[in-house]
PDB file of C-alpha atoms in Angstrom:
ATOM      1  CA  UNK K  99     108.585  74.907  96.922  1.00 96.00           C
ATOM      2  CA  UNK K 100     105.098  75.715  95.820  1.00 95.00           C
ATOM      3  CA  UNK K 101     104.417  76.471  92.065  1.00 91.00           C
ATOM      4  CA  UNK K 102     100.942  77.331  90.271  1.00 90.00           C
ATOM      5  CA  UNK K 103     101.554  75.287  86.958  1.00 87.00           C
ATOM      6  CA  UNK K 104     100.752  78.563  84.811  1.00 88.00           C
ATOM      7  CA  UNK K 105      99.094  78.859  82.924  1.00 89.00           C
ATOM      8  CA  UNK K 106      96.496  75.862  84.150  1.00 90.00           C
ATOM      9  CA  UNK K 107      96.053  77.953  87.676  1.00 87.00           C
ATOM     10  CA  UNK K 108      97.265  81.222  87.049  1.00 91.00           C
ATOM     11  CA  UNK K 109     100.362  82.865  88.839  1.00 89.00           C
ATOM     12  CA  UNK K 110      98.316  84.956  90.957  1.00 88.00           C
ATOM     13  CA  UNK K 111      97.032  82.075  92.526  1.00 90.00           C
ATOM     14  CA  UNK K 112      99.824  81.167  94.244  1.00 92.00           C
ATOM     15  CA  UNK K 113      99.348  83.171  97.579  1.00 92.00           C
ATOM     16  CA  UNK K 114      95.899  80.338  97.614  1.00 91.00           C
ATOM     17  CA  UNK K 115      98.221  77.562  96.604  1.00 92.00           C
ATOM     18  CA  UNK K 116     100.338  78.243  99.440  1.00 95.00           C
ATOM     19  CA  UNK K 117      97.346  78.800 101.572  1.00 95.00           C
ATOM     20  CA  UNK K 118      95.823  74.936 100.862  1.00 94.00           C
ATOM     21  CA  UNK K 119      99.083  74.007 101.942  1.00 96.00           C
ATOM     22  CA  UNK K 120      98.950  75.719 105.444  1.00 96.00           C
ATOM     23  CA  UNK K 121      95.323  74.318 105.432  1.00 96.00           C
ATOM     24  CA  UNK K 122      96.833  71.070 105.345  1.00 97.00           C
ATOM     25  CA  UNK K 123      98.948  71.207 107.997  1.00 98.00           C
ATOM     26  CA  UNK K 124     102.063  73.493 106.532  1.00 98.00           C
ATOM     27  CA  UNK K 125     103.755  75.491 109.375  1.00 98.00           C
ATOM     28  CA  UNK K 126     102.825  78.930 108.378  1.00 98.00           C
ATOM     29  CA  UNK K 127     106.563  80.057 108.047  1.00 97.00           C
ATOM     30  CA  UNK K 128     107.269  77.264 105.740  1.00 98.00           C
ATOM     31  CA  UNK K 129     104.251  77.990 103.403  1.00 98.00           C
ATOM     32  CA  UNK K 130     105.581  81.698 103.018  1.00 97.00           C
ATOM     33  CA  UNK K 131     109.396  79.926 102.340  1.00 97.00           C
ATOM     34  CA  UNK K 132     107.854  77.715  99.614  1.00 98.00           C
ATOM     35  CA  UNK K 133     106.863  80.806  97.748  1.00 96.00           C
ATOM     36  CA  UNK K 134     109.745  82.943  98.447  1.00 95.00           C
ATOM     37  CA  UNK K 135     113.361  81.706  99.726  1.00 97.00           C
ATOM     38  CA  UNK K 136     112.846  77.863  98.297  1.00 98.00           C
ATOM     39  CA  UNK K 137     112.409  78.376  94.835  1.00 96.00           C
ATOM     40  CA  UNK K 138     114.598  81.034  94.729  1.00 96.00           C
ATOM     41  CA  UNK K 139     117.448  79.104  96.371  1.00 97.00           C
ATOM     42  CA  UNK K 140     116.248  76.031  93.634  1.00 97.00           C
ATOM     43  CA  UNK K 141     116.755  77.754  90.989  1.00 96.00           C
ATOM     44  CA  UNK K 142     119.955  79.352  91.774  1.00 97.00           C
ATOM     45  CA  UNK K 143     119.127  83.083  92.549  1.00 97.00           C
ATOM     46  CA  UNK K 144     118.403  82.896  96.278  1.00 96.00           C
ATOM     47  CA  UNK K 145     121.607  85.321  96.599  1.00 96.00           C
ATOM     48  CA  UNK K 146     119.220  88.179  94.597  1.00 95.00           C
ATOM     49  CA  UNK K 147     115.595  87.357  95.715  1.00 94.00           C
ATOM     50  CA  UNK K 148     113.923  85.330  97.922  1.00 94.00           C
ATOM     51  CA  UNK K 149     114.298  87.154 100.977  1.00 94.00           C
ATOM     52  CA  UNK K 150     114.530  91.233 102.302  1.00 91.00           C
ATOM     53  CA  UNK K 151     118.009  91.697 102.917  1.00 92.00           C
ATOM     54  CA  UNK K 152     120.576  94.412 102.201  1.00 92.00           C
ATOM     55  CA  UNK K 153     122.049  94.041  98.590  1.00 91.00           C
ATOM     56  CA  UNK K 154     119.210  92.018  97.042  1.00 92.00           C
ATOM     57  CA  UNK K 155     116.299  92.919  94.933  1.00 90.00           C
ATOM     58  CA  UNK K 156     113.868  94.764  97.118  1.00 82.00           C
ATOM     59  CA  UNK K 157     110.446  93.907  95.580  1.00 90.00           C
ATOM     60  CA  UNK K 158     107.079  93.641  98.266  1.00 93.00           C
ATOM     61  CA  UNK K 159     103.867  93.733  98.476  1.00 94.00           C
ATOM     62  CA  UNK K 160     101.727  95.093 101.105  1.00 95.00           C
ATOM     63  CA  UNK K 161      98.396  92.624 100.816  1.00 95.00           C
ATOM     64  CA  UNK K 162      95.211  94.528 102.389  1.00 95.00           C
ATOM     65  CA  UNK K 163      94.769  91.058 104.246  1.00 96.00           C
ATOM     66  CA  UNK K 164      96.615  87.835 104.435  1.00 96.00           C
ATOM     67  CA  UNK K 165      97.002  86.025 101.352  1.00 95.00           C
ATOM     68  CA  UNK K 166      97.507  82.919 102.877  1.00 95.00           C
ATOM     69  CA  UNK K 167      94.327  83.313 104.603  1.00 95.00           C
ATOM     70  CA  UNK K 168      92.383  85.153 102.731  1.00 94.00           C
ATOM     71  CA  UNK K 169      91.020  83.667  99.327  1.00 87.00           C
ATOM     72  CA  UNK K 170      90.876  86.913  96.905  1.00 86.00           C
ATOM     73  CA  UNK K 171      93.000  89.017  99.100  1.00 92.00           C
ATOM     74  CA  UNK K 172      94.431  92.129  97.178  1.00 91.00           C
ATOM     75  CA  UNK K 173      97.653  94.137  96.920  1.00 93.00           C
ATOM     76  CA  UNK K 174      97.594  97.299  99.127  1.00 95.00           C
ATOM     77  CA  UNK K 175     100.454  98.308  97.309  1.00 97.00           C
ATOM     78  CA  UNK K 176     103.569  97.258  95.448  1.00 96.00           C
ATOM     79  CA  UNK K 177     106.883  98.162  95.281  1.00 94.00           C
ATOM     80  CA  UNK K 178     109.740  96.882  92.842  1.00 93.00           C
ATOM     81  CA  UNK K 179     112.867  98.001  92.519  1.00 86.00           C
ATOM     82  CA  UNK K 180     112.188 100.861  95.314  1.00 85.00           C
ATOM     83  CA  UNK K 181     109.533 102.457  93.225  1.00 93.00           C
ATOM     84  CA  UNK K 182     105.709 101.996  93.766  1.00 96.00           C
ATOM     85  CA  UNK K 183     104.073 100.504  91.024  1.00 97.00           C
ATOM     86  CA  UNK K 184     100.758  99.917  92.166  1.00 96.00           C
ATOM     87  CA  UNK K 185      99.314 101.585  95.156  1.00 97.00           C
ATOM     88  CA  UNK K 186      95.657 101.063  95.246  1.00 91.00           C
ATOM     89  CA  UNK K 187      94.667 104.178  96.479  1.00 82.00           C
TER      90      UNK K 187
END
């Protein structure tokens, strides 16, 4: 897993934490996995989060570029719960 140490590097900089990883030679697959599935599965709620799949929490965001490749990308538009909360239109 990936973290950001909050509040030293902010939580929105983990999309660029996991993107020095794939820099460094992290499959890109596995980079998304240590922000998403891994820590989820660590910390005992990978059944609820972590990945898209019927019967869990259903929470994305649609980046206007790749995060993991783009430093400063932004959120297209957000969706928790099945309700948009940010859309940046």
């Amino acid at each position: 897993s990936i973290m950001t140490d909050a509040p030293v590097i902010p939580l929105q900089d983990l999309p660029m934490s996991a993107g020095f990883a794939l820099d460094a030679g992290l499959p890109y697959e596995e980079a998304w996995r240590a922000i998403t599935v891994n820590p989820a599965t660590q910390i005992g709620i990978g059944d609820r989060v972590g990945t898209l799949e019927t019967g869990k929490d259903g929470d994305v965001v649609i980046w206007q570029a790749d995060p993991l490749k783009t430093v400063g990308a932004s959120a297209h538009v957000t969706v928790v719960d099945g309700k948009v909360v940010y859309s940046e239109e």
